[in-house]
Coordinates of C-alpha atoms and ligand atoms in Angstrom, one line a residue:
M1172 CA 3.1 5.6 -31.0
P1173 CA 4.5 9.0 -32.0
R1174 CA 2.0 11.8 -31.3
D1175 CA 2.8 15.5 -31.7
G1176 CA 6.4 14.4 -32.0
L1177 CA 6.4 12.6 -28.7
T1178 CA 6.7 8.9 -28.1
A1179 CA 4.3 7.3 -25.6
P1180 CA 5.8 7.6 -22.1
N1181 CA 7.0 4.5 -20.4
C1182 CA 5.1 4.4 -17.1
Y1183 CA 6.5 1.2 -15.9
D1184 CA 10.2 1.8 -15.5
A1185 CA 11.2 2.9 -12.0
E1186 CA 13.5 5.8 -11.4
P1187 CA 17.2 4.9 -11.2
I1188 CA 18.5 4.0 -7.7
P1189 CA 20.4 7.1 -6.4
E1190 CA 24.1 7.0 -7.0
A1191 CA 24.7 7.2 -3.3
A1192 CA 23.6 3.5 -3.0
R1193 CA 26.5 2.2 -5.1
A1194 CA 29.4 2.6 -2.7
E1195 CA 27.5 0.9 0.1
I1196 CA 26.4 -2.0 -2.2
E1197 CA 30.0 -2.4 -3.3
R1198 CA 31.1 -2.5 0.3
L1199 CA 28.5 -5.1 1.2
L1200 CA 29.3 -7.2 -1.8
S1201 CA 33.1 -7.1 -1.0
S1202 CA 32.6 -8.0 2.6
G1203 CA 29.7 -10.4 2.0
D1204 CA 28.0 -8.8 5.0
L1205 CA 24.4 -9.3 3.9
F1206 CA 22.7 -10.6 7.0
R1207 CA 21.2 -7.9 9.1
Y1208 CA 22.4 -9.4 12.4
T1209 CA 26.0 -10.1 11.6
S1210 CA 27.5 -6.7 12.3
E1211 CA 26.7 -3.9 14.7
N1212 CA 24.7 -1.0 13.2
A1213 CA 24.0 -2.8 9.9
P1214 CA 22.3 -1.0 7.1
V1215 CA 18.9 -2.5 8.1
S1216 CA 19.3 -1.2 11.6
Q1217 CA 20.2 2.2 10.2
L1218 CA 17.2 2.2 7.9
E1219 CA 14.9 1.4 10.9
A1220 CA 16.2 4.4 12.8
E1221 CA 15.9 6.6 9.8
F1222 CA 12.5 5.4 8.8
A1223 CA 11.2 5.8 12.4
A1224 CA 12.6 9.4 12.4
F1225 CA 11.1 10.1 9.0
M1226 CA 7.6 8.9 10.1
G1227 CA 7.9 10.5 13.6
V1228 CA 7.3 7.2 15.4
R1229 CA 9.2 5.3 18.1
Y1230 CA 9.7 2.0 16.3
A1231 CA 10.2 0.8 12.7
V1232 CA 10.7 -2.9 12.0
C1233 CA 12.1 -3.8 8.5
V1234 CA 10.9 -7.0 7.0
A1235 CA 10.7 -8.9 3.6
S1236 CA 7.5 -7.3 2.3
C1237 CA 4.4 -5.3 3.3
S1238 CA 2.5 -8.6 3.3
A1239 CA 4.9 -9.9 5.9
A1240 CA 4.5 -6.6 7.9
L1241 CA 0.7 -7.0 7.8
F1242 CA 1.0 -10.7 8.9
L1243 CA 3.3 -9.8 11.7
S1244 CA 1.1 -7.0 12.8
L1245 CA -1.8 -9.4 13.4
K1246 CA 0.5 -11.9 15.1
A1247 CA 2.0 -9.1 17.3
L1248 CA -1.6 -8.2 18.4
D1249 CA -1.9 -11.8 19.7
L1250 CA -5.3 -12.3 18.2
P1251 CA -7.0 -15.6 18.9
R1252 CA -7.2 -18.2 16.1
G1253 CA -10.2 -17.4 13.9
A1254 CA -10.4 -13.7 15.0
R1255 CA -12.5 -11.7 12.6
V1256 CA -10.7 -8.7 10.9
L1257 CA -12.6 -6.0 9.0
V1258 CA -10.9 -5.2 5.7
P1259 CA -12.0 -3.2 2.6
A1260 CA -13.0 -5.3 -0.3
F1261 CA -11.0 -3.1 -2.7
T1262 CA -7.4 -4.0 -2.1
F1263 CA -4.7 -6.3 -3.4
A1264 CA -5.2 -10.1 -2.8
A1265 CA -2.1 -10.2 -0.6
V1266 CA -3.9 -8.3 2.1
P1267 CA -6.8 -10.8 2.8
S1268 CA -4.1 -13.4 2.3
A1269 CA -2.0 -11.9 5.1
I1270 CA -5.1 -12.2 7.4
V1271 CA -5.6 -15.8 6.4
H1272 CA -1.9 -16.5 6.9
A1273 CA -2.3 -15.1 10.5
D1274 CA -5.1 -17.7 11.2
C1275 CA -7.7 -14.9 11.2
E1276 CA -10.9 -14.4 9.1
P1277 CA -11.2 -11.5 6.8
V1278 CA -14.6 -9.7 6.8
L1279 CA -14.9 -7.8 3.6
V1280 CA -16.4 -4.3 3.7
E1281 CA -17.9 -2.5 0.8
V1282 CA -16.0 0.2 -1.0
G1283 CA -17.7 3.1 -2.7
E1284 CA -17.3 4.9 -6.0
N1285 CA -14.7 7.2 -4.5
F1286 CA -12.5 4.1 -3.8
R1287 CA -12.8 4.5 0.0
I1288 CA -14.4 2.3 2.6
D1289 CA -18.2 2.5 2.7
L1290 CA -18.8 3.7 6.3
E1291 CA -22.4 2.5 6.4
D1292 CA -21.3 -1.1 5.7
F1293 CA -18.3 -0.7 8.0
R1294 CA -20.6 0.3 10.9
A1295 CA -23.0 -2.5 10.1
K1296 CA -20.3 -5.1 10.0
F1297 CA -18.4 -3.8 13.1
D1298 CA -20.1 -6.0 15.6
D1299 CA -18.8 -7.5 18.8
T1300 CA -17.1 -10.4 17.0
I1301 CA -14.6 -8.0 15.3
A1302 CA -11.2 -8.3 16.8
A1303 CA -9.2 -6.0 14.6
V1304 CA -9.5 -3.6 11.6
M1305 CA -7.1 -3.6 8.7
I1306 CA -7.5 -0.5 6.5
S1307 CA -6.0 -0.7 3.1
H1308 CA -5.6 2.8 1.7
M1309 CA -5.8 1.3 -1.7
R1310 CA -3.9 3.2 -4.4
G1311 CA -3.3 5.8 -1.8
H1312 CA -7.0 6.7 -1.4
T1313 CA -7.4 7.4 2.3
S1314 CA -10.6 6.2 4.0
D1315 CA -12.2 8.4 6.5
M1316 CA -9.8 7.8 9.4
D1317 CA -11.7 10.1 11.8
A1318 CA -14.8 7.9 11.6
I1319 CA -12.9 4.7 11.5
M1320 CA -10.8 5.6 14.6
E1321 CA -13.7 6.9 16.5
L1322 CA -15.6 3.6 16.1
A1323 CA -12.6 1.4 16.7
N1324 CA -11.5 3.4 19.8
A1325 CA -15.0 3.3 21.2
R1326 CA -14.9 -0.5 20.9
G1327 CA -11.3 -0.9 22.0
V1328 CA -10.4 -2.6 18.7
P1329 CA -6.9 -2.1 17.2
V1330 CA -6.5 -0.6 13.7
I1331 CA -3.7 -1.6 11.4
E1332 CA -3.1 0.7 8.4
D1333 CA -2.0 -1.0 5.2
A1334 CA -0.2 2.1 3.8
A1335 CA 1.5 0.2 1.0
H1336 CA 0.4 3.0 -1.4
S1337 CA 0.4 5.8 1.1
L1338 CA 4.0 6.8 1.9
G1339 CA 3.9 10.6 2.2
T1340 CA 0.1 10.8 2.4
L1341 CA -1.3 13.1 5.1
W1342 CA -4.6 13.1 7.0
H1343 CA -5.2 16.4 8.9
G1344 CA -1.4 16.9 8.4
Q1345 CA -0.6 13.6 10.2
K1346 CA 1.3 10.9 8.3
I1347 CA -0.8 8.0 7.1
G1348 CA 0.5 4.8 8.8
T1349 CA 0.8 6.6 12.1
I1350 CA -2.9 6.9 12.9
G1351 CA -3.7 3.3 13.7
K1352 CA -1.8 1.1 16.2
I1353 CA 0.5 -0.2 13.4
G1354 CA 1.2 1.1 9.9
C1355 CA 2.7 -1.1 7.2
F1356 CA 4.6 0.0 4.0
S1357 CA 5.9 -1.7 0.9
F1358 CA 9.2 -1.2 -0.9
Q1359 CA 8.1 -3.5 -3.8
S1360 CA 9.0 -2.0 -7.2
Y1361 CA 5.7 -0.4 -8.0
K1362 CA 5.7 1.7 -4.8
L1363 CA 7.1 5.2 -4.1
V1364 CA 10.4 3.7 -2.7
N1365 CA 11.7 0.8 -4.8
A1366 CA 13.8 -2.0 -3.5
G1367 CA 12.4 -4.7 -5.7
E1368 CA 10.9 -6.2 -2.5
G1369 CA 10.7 -5.1 1.1
G1370 CA 8.4 -3.8 3.8
V1371 CA 8.4 -2.0 7.2
L1372 CA 6.0 -1.8 10.0
V1373 CA 5.8 1.3 12.3
T1374 CA 4.3 1.7 15.8
D1375 CA 4.7 3.6 19.0
D1376 CA 3.8 0.6 21.1
P1377 CA 6.9 -1.0 22.6
E1378 CA 5.2 -4.4 23.2
L1379 CA 4.0 -4.7 19.7
A1380 CA 7.4 -3.7 18.4
A1381 CA 9.2 -6.2 20.5
R1382 CA 6.9 -9.0 19.6
A1383 CA 7.1 -8.1 15.9
I1384 CA 10.9 -7.9 16.0
I1385 CA 11.2 -11.4 17.6
M1386 CA 8.7 -13.0 15.3
S1387 CA 10.3 -11.4 12.2
G1388 CA 13.3 -13.6 13.1
A1389 CA 15.5 -11.9 15.8
Y1390 CA 16.4 -15.4 17.1
E1391 CA 18.4 -16.1 20.3
H1392 CA 19.8 -12.7 21.4
N1393 CA 19.8 -10.9 18.1
W1394 CA 17.2 -8.5 19.6
K1395 CA 20.2 -6.9 21.4
K1396 CA 20.9 -5.2 18.0
H1397 CA 17.5 -3.4 18.3
P1398 CA 17.9 -0.3 20.7
G1399 CA 15.6 -0.2 23.8
L1400 CA 12.9 -2.6 24.5
Q1401 CA 15.2 -4.9 26.5
N1402 CA 12.6 -5.7 29.2
S1403 CA 10.0 -6.7 26.6
F1404 CA 12.6 -8.8 24.7
H1405 CA 13.5 -10.7 27.9
H1406 CA 9.8 -11.3 28.6
W1407 CA 9.1 -12.7 25.1
Q1408 CA 12.4 -14.6 24.6
N1409 CA 11.6 -18.2 23.4
K1410 CA 7.8 -17.6 23.8
L1411 CA 7.1 -16.6 20.3
P1412 CA 7.5 -18.4 17.0
L1413 CA 10.2 -17.2 14.5
Y1414 CA 8.6 -16.5 11.2
N1415 CA 12.0 -15.4 9.7
T1416 CA 10.9 -12.8 7.3
R1417 CA 13.7 -10.3 7.8
M1418 CA 15.1 -7.7 5.4
Q1419 CA 18.6 -8.1 4.2
N1420 CA 21.3 -5.5 4.1
L1421 CA 21.3 -5.0 0.3
S1422 CA 17.7 -4.0 0.3
A1423 CA 18.4 -1.4 3.0
A1424 CA 21.3 -0.1 1.1
V1425 CA 19.0 0.5 -1.9
I1426 CA 16.2 2.1 0.2
R1427 CA 18.2 4.4 2.5
P1428 CA 19.2 7.0 -0.2
Q1429 CA 15.7 7.0 -1.6
L1430 CA 14.2 8.3 1.6
A1431 CA 15.6 11.8 0.8
E1432 CA 13.8 11.5 -2.6
V1433 CA 10.4 10.9 -1.0
P1434 CA 9.3 14.6 -0.5
R1435 CA 10.2 15.4 -4.2
R1436 CA 8.4 12.2 -5.4
V1437 CA 5.3 13.1 -3.3
R1438 CA 5.2 16.7 -4.5
D1439 CA 5.7 15.9 -8.2
G1440 CA 3.4 12.8 -8.0
L1441 CA 0.5 14.9 -6.6
A1442 CA 1.1 17.8 -9.1
N1443 CA 1.1 15.2 -12.0
H1444 CA -2.0 13.5 -10.7
D1445 CA -4.0 16.7 -10.2
Y1446 CA -2.9 18.1 -13.6
V1447 CA -4.1 14.9 -15.5
A1448 CA -7.2 14.6 -13.2
A1449 CA -8.3 18.2 -14.2
K1450 CA -8.0 17.3 -17.9
L1451 CA -9.9 14.0 -17.4
N1452 CA -12.7 15.8 -15.5
E1453 CA -13.3 18.0 -18.5
S1454 CA -14.6 14.9 -20.3
P1455 CA -18.3 14.2 -19.8
W1456 CA -17.4 10.5 -19.7
L1457 CA -14.7 10.5 -17.0
D1458 CA -14.5 11.4 -13.4
V1459 CA -11.6 11.5 -10.9
P1460 CA -13.1 11.6 -7.4
P1461 CA -11.7 14.4 -5.3
P1462 CA -9.7 13.7 -2.1
L1463 CA -11.5 13.8 1.2
G1464 CA -11.2 17.1 3.0
P1465 CA -8.5 16.2 5.6
E1466 CA -6.4 14.3 3.0
T1467 CA -3.2 15.4 1.2
R1468 CA -2.5 12.7 -1.3
A1469 CA 0.8 11.2 -2.5
P1470 CA -0.2 9.4 -5.7
D1471 CA 2.0 7.6 -8.2
S1472 CA -1.0 6.3 -10.2
L1473 CA -4.4 7.6 -11.3
Q1474 CA -7.8 6.1 -10.8
F1475 CA -10.9 7.4 -12.6
N1476 CA -14.5 6.3 -13.1
L1477 CA -16.4 5.9 -16.4
V1478 CA -19.5 7.9 -15.9
G1479 CA -22.8 7.7 -17.7
D1480 CA -24.1 4.6 -19.3
W1481 CA -21.1 2.4 -20.2
S1482 CA -21.6 -1.2 -21.2
D1483 CA -18.8 -3.8 -20.4
A1484 CA -18.0 -3.9 -24.1
E1485 CA -17.6 -0.1 -24.2
A1486 CA -15.4 -0.2 -21.1
L1487 CA -13.2 -2.8 -22.7
R1488 CA -13.0 -0.8 -25.9
L1489 CA -11.8 2.2 -23.8
Q1490 CA -8.8 0.0 -22.7
D1491 CA -8.1 -0.8 -26.4
E1492 CA -8.5 2.7 -27.6
A1493 CA -6.1 4.0 -24.9
K1494 CA -3.6 1.3 -25.7
A1495 CA -3.8 2.2 -29.4
R1496 CA -2.8 5.7 -28.3
G1497 CA 0.1 4.4 -26.2
V1498 CA -1.4 4.5 -22.7
G1499 CA -2.1 1.5 -20.5
V1500 CA -5.5 1.7 -18.8
Q1501 CA -7.0 -1.2 -16.9
V1502 CA -10.7 -1.5 -15.8
F1503 CA -10.1 -3.3 -12.5
G1504 CA -13.1 -5.6 -12.8
L1505 CA -12.8 -6.4 -16.5
S1506 CA -9.4 -7.9 -16.7
Q1507 CA -9.3 -11.6 -16.2
D1508 CA -8.0 -12.8 -12.8
N1509 CA -7.3 -9.3 -11.6
A1510 CA -5.9 -9.6 -8.0
R1511 CA -7.7 -6.5 -6.9
A1512 CA -11.2 -7.9 -7.8
Y1513 CA -12.5 -9.6 -4.7
W1514 CA -14.4 -12.2 -6.6
N1515 CA -11.1 -13.7 -7.6
W1516 CA -10.1 -14.3 -4.0
Q1517 CA -11.4 -17.8 -4.1
F1518 CA -8.9 -18.9 -1.5
L1519 CA -11.3 -17.3 1.0
G1520 CA -14.0 -19.8 0.3
D1521 CA -17.6 -18.5 0.1
L1522 CA -17.4 -14.9 -1.1
P1523 CA -20.0 -12.3 0.1
D1524 CA -22.1 -10.4 -2.3
L1525 CA -20.7 -6.8 -2.4
P1526 CA -22.8 -4.9 -5.0
K1527 CA -21.3 -1.5 -4.4
T1528 CA -17.7 -2.7 -4.6
R1529 CA -18.5 -4.8 -7.7
A1530 CA -20.2 -1.9 -9.5
M1531 CA -17.2 0.4 -8.7
L1532 CA -14.7 -2.2 -9.9
M1533 CA -16.5 -2.7 -13.2
R1534 CA -16.1 0.9 -14.2
A1535 CA -13.1 2.1 -12.2
C1536 CA -9.9 2.5 -14.3
D1537 CA -6.3 2.4 -13.3
T1538 CA -3.3 3.9 -15.0
R1539 CA 0.2 4.5 -13.8
L1540 CA 1.5 8.0 -13.3
P1541 CA 5.0 8.0 -12.0
A1542 CA 6.4 11.2 -10.4
R1543 CA 9.2 11.5 -13.0
L1544 CA 6.9 12.3 -15.9
T1545 CA 7.2 15.6 -17.8
R1546 CA 4.4 18.0 -18.6
A1547 CA 4.5 16.9 -22.2
E1548 CA 4.2 13.3 -21.2
L1549 CA 1.3 14.1 -18.9
D1550 CA -0.5 15.9 -21.7
F1551 CA 0.1 12.9 -23.9
I1552 CA -1.5 10.6 -21.3
A1553 CA -4.4 12.9 -20.6
D1554 CA -5.1 13.4 -24.3
A1555 CA -4.9 9.7 -25.0
I1556 CA -7.5 8.9 -22.3
V1557 CA -9.9 11.7 -23.1
T1558 CA -9.8 11.0 -26.9
A1559 CA -10.1 7.2 -26.2
A1560 CA -13.3 7.9 -24.2
A1561 CA -14.6 10.2 -26.9
A1562 CA -13.8 7.5 -29.6
V1563 CA -15.9 5.0 -27.7
K1564 CA -18.8 7.3 -26.6
G1565 CA -18.6 9.7 -29.5
Ligands
PLP2818 C1 -2.7 -2.3 -1.2 C2 -1.6 -3.3 -1.0 N1 -1.3 -3.7 0.2 C3 -0.3 -4.5 0.4 C4 0.5 -5.0 -0.6 C5 1.6 -6.0 -0.4 O1 2.9 -5.4 -0.6 P1 4.1 -6.4 -0.8 O2 4.2 -6.7 -2.3 O3 5.3 -5.5 -0.3 O4 3.9 -7.6 0.0 C6 0.2 -4.6 -1.9 C7 1.1 -5.0 -3.1 O5 1.1 -4.4 -4.1 C8 -0.8 -3.7 -2.1 O6 -1.2 -3.3 -3.4

């Protein structure tokens, strides 16, 4: 809808893939060399070296998706069948699914109004039966990693970070995804780096890396194309299942030139977010929770709460009013079958009652805010949301 001469910004299109990817893709198409283990130093291997250097970790293992990385992380930890894994109840359905896929049992933990794990519930549920912790930093909101690591380390329980939305986020200056034993990232299209699909797990632990590499599908002696780790590979040869969830060379060719874009996307994404957040916070009806003290965020979307007394009907009207103004806003808990609303995860069987998470999801709003937006487009989005709230609450 035209508004002040500006058309509603398209928040769904990704940025173009950098020009530098084209020659490499053409080379791969001409040679047909798409499988990561055919040639020496294939694009996937190069990406692993570059991503490990980028994150400052010893090992990076590229796979088909972040879900595959989460699944392999649990498998690499060699958890017994039925092991109980703490996971925040505000995440994407693929995360508890990865836990189920790994023959483990997700234990859902409450998430508060600030979109981060509720530490009281986390502590209460962290009993002797918990074998691992999987922290989804959902929409890039970092949970209190100091408190989580302190408790997990005291109990000797490994932490996996689901950093699908957190590439570039810092905690006390340390990169998210490098704090727990394993960090997992997504290259699916709605993430900071876009390959359509793809994922990577990072770790400093050689045994975990070797096990994940073999199980990702480094069959026979393909592990020789991964530098180092030879003793571990010899040890695990033929002892682990092959889940064959590798990345292919075309994905790596699309991802590699985007790594150089990450600092710019992080910088602009954060500036965009904070600019719109400040405008929303001027409304008496809207609230964007602040980051935690040690956190430097890298957002490419914006979440805000409806504050005051909103009925479901009013919250739904906000969605409509924003849409009429050209901006897509989704109340997580009010759209049918939303994959981020835990009560829709019926594949888990009996679902727990999680009143805090439910209350948050019923009034928490989600809107996309890609790093490429201009100031005028950000003004358009902020105005649309603020005036939509005013139109509903008058
Ligand atoms: C929080 C979170 N974790 C994990 C995933 C899984 O990522 P992928 O699509 O790469 O499997 C997603 C997907 O959007 C997600 O939102």
